[in-house]
Tab-separated table of C-alpha atoms in Angstrom:
chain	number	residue	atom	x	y	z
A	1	UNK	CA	39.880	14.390	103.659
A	2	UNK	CA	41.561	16.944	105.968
A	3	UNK	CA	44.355	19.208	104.232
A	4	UNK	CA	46.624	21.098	106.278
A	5	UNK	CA	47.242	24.531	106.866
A	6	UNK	CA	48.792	26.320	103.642
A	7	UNK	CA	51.235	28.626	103.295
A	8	UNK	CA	49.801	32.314	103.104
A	9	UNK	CA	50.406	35.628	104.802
A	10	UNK	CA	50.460	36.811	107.770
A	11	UNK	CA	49.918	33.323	109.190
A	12	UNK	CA	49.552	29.763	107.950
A	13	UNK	CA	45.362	29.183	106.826
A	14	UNK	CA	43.861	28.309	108.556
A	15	UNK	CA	44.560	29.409	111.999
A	16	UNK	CA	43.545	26.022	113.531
A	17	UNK	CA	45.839	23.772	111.467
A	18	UNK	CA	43.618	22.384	109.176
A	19	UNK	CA	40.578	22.095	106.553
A	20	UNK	CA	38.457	20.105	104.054
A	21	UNK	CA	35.460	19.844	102.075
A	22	UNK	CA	32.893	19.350	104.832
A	23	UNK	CA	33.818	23.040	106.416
A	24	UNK	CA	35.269	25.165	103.823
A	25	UNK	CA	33.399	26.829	100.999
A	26	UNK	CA	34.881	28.852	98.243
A	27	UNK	CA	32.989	32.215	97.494
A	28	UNK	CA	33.196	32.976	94.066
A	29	UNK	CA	32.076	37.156	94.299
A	30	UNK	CA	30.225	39.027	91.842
A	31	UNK	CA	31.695	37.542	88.776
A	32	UNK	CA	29.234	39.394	86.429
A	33	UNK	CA	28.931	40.770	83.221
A	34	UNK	CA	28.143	43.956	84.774
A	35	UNK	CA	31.825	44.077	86.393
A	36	UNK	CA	33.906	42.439	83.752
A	37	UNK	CA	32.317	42.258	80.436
A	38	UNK	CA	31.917	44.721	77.665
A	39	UNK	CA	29.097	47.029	78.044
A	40	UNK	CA	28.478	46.357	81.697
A	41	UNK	CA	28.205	48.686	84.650
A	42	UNK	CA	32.412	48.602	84.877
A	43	UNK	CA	32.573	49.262	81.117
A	44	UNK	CA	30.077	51.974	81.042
A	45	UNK	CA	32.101	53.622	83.727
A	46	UNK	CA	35.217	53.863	81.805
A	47	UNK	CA	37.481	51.251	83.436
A	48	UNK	CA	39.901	48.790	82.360
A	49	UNK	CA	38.624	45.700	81.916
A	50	UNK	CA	41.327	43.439	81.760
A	51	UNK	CA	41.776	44.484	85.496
A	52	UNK	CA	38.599	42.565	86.235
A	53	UNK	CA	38.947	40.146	84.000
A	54	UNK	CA	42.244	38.899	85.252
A	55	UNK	CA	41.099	36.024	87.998
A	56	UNK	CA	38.935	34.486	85.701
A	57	UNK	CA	41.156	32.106	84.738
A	58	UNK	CA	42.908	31.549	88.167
A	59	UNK	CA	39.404	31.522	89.621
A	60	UNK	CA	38.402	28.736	86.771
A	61	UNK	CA	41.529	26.859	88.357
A	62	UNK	CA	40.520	26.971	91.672
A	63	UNK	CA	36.576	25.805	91.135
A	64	UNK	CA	37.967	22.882	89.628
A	65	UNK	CA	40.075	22.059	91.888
A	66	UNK	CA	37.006	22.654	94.592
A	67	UNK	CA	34.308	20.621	92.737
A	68	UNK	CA	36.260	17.680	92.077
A	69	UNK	CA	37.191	17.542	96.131
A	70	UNK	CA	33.293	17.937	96.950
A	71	UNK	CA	34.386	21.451	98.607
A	72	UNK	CA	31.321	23.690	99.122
A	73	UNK	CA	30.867	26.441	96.193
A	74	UNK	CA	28.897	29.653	96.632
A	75	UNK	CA	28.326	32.149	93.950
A	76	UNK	CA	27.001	35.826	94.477
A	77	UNK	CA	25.425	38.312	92.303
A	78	UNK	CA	24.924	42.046	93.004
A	79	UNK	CA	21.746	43.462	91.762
A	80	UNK	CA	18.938	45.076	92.332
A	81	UNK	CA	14.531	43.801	92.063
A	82	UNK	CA	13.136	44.976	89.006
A	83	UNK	CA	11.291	47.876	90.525
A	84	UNK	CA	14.588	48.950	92.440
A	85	UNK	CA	12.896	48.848	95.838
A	86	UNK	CA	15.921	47.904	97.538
A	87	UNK	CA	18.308	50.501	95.678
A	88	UNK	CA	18.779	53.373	97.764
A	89	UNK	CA	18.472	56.636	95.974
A	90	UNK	CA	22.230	57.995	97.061
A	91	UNK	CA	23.133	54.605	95.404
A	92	UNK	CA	21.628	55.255	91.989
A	93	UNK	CA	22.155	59.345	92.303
A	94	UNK	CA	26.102	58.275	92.847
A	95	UNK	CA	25.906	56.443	89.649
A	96	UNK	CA	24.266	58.511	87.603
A	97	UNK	CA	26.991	61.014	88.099
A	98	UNK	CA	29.508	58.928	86.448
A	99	UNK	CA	27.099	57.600	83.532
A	100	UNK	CA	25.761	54.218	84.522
A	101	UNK	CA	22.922	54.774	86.797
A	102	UNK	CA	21.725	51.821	88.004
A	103	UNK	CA	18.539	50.749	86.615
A	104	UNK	CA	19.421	52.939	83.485
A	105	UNK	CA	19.338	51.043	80.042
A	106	UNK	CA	22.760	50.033	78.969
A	107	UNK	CA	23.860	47.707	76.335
A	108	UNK	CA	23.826	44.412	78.383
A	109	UNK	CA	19.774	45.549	79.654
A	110	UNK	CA	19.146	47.819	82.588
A	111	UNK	CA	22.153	48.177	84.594
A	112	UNK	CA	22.628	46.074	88.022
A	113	UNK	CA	18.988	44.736	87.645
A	114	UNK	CA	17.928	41.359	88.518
A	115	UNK	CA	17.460	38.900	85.448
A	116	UNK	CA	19.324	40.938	82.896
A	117	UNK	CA	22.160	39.625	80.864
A	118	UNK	CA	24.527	42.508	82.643
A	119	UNK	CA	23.640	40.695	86.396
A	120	UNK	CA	24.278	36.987	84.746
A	121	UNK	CA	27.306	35.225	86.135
A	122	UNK	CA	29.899	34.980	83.130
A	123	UNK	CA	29.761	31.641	81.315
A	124	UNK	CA	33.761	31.045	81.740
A	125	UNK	CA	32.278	30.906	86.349
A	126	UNK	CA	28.930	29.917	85.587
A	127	UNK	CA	27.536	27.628	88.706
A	128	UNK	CA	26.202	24.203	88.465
A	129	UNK	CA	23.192	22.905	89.261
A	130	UNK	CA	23.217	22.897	93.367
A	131	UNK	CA	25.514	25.468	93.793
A	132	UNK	CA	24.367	28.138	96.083
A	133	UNK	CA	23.745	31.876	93.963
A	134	UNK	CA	23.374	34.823	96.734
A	135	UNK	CA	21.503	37.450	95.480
A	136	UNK	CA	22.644	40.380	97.203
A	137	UNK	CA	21.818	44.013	96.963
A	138	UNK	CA	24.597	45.654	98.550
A	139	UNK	CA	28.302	45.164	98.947
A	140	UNK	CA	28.922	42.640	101.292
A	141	UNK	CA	27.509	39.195	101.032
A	142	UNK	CA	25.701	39.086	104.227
A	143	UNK	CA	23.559	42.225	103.814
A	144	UNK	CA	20.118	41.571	103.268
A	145	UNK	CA	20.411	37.757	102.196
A	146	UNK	CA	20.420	34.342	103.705
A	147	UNK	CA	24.406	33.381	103.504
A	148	UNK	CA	24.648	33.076	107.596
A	149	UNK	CA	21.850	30.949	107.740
A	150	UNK	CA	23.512	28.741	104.796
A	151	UNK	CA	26.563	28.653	106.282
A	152	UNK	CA	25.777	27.655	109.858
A	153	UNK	CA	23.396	24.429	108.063
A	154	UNK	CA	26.017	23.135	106.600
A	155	UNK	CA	28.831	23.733	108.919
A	156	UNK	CA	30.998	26.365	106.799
A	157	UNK	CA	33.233	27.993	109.343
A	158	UNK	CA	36.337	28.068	106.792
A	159	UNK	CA	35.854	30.941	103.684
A	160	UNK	CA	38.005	31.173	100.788
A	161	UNK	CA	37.455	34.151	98.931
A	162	UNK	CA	37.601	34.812	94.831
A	163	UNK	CA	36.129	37.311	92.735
A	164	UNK	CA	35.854	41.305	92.739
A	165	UNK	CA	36.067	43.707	93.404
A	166	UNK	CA	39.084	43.159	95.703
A	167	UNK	CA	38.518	46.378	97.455
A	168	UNK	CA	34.571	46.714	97.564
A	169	UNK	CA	32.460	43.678	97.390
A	170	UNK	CA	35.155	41.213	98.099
A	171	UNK	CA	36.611	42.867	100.881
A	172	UNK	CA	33.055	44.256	102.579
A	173	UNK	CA	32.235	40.561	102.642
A	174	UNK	CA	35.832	39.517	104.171
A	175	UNK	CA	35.131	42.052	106.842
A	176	UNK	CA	31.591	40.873	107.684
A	177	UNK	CA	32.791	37.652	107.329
A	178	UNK	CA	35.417	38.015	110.076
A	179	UNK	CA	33.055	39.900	112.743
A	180	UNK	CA	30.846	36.529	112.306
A	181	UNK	CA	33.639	34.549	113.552
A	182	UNK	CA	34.182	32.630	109.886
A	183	UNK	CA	38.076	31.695	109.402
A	184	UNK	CA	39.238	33.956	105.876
A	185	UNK	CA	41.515	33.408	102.879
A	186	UNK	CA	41.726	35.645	100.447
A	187	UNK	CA	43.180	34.446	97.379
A	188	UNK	CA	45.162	37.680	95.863
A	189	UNK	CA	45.495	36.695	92.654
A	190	UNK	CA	41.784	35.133	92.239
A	191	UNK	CA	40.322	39.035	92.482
A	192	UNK	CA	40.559	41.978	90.675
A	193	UNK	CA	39.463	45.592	91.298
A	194	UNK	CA	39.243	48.921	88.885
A	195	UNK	CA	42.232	50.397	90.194
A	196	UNK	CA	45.197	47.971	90.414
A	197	UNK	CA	46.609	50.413	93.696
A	198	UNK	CA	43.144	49.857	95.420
A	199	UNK	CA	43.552	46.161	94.423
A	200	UNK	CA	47.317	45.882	96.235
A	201	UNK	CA	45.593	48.289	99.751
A	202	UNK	CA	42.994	46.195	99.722
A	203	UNK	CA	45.786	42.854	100.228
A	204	UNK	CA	47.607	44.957	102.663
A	205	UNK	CA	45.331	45.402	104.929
A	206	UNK	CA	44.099	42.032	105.110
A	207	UNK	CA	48.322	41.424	106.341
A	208	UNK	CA	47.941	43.901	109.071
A	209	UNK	CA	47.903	43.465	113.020
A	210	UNK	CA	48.321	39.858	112.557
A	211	UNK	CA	45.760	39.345	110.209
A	212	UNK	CA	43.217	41.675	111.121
A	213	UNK	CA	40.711	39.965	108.624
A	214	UNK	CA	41.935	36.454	107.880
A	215	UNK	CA	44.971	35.659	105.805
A	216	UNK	CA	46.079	36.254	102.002
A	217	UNK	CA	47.715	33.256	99.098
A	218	UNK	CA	48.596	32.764	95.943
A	219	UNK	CA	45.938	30.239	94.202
A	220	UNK	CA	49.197	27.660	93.878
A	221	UNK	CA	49.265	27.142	97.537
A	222	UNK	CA	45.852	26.250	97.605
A	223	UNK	CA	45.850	23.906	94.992
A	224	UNK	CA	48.857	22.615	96.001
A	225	UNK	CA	47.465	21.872	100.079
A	226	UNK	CA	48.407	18.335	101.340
A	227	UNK	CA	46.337	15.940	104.137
């Protein structure tokens, strides 16, 4: 089934009139304990949770709507190997200033590490079997994983993008995204960040010269798109 475009801002999504299952997958970004659950890396740094924790439920709206229209789903994770190989040192040094060095113990295991219960995705998002999991040690999705390659085999050229933060994992992927040609949504109220005034910039300046990175929506017009 083809939907058509929704309503979102600055321009109608997608710019081409139209989308469906076969070429649009929903990113769902980072949705870890780490970043929104009590004694995680986001925790440990002193933030307000509920900030990250708002699109959870909006997010669990919009996978459901996804799976049961055989849309394609793709989960990420940020985290680092066991023997933090891939974790530059300015990385860890920058977050051992603020008290959660990554790599550090902390009450959900060692802190942005691979397999420990801080790096799990949170049961409320957790993927099902087939559902692609990036496993990505930086900000943006593309960096150092297979994503492209995923998305050019299966002929993803449409993105819609959940999770958070809005303003540093979510966005750094929007960006990368864009300069690889892929067609963006960002769904505002499906992300979060620390700082709700980074979380608004980081909308705005999606809206800029015309849609500099894609386009933003509400979840509602999503789930309420039409063939």
């Amino acid at each position: 089934m083809k939907y058509k475009s929704i309503a979102s801002l600055p321009y109608p999504w997608p710019y081409d009139g139209g989308f469906g299952a076969a070429d649009t997958a929903l990113m769902i970004i980072d949705m870890q304990h780490d970043f929104c659950g009590i004694g995680g890396y986001v925790d440990k740094m002193g933030y307000d949770l509920a900030l990250t924790r708002a699109p959870i439920e909006p997010i669990r709206n919009v996978l459901a709507w996804a799976r049961a229209r055989g849309f394609h789903v793709i989960h990420t994770r940020e985290g680092h190997r066991t023997d933090l190989s891939d974790l530059p040192e300015n990385k860890r040094w920058r977050s051992r200033r603020i008290g959660a060095g990554i790599g550090d113990p902390g009450p959900a295991g060692r802190i942005l590490v691979r397999g420990e219960r801080g790096w799990e995705i949170i049961p409320e998002l957790a993927p099902l079997a087939g559902e692609v999991i990036i496993d990505k040690p930086g900000k943006g999705s593309f960096c150092a994983t297979d994503l492209e390659l995923i998305l050019r085999t299966r002929g993803i050229r449409n993105l819609v993008l959940s999770g958070i933060t809005t303003d540093v994992c979510v966005h750094t992927t929007m960006r990368e995204a864009n300069d690889r040609g892929f067609e963006c949504l960002l769904l505002e109220d499906c992300c979060g960040a620390t700082d709700y005034g980074n979380h608004l910039a980081a909308i705005k300046m999606v809206t800029m010269q015309g849609g500099v990175f894609g386009a933003v929506a509400a979840a509602a017009a999503l789930l309420a798109a039409r063939d």
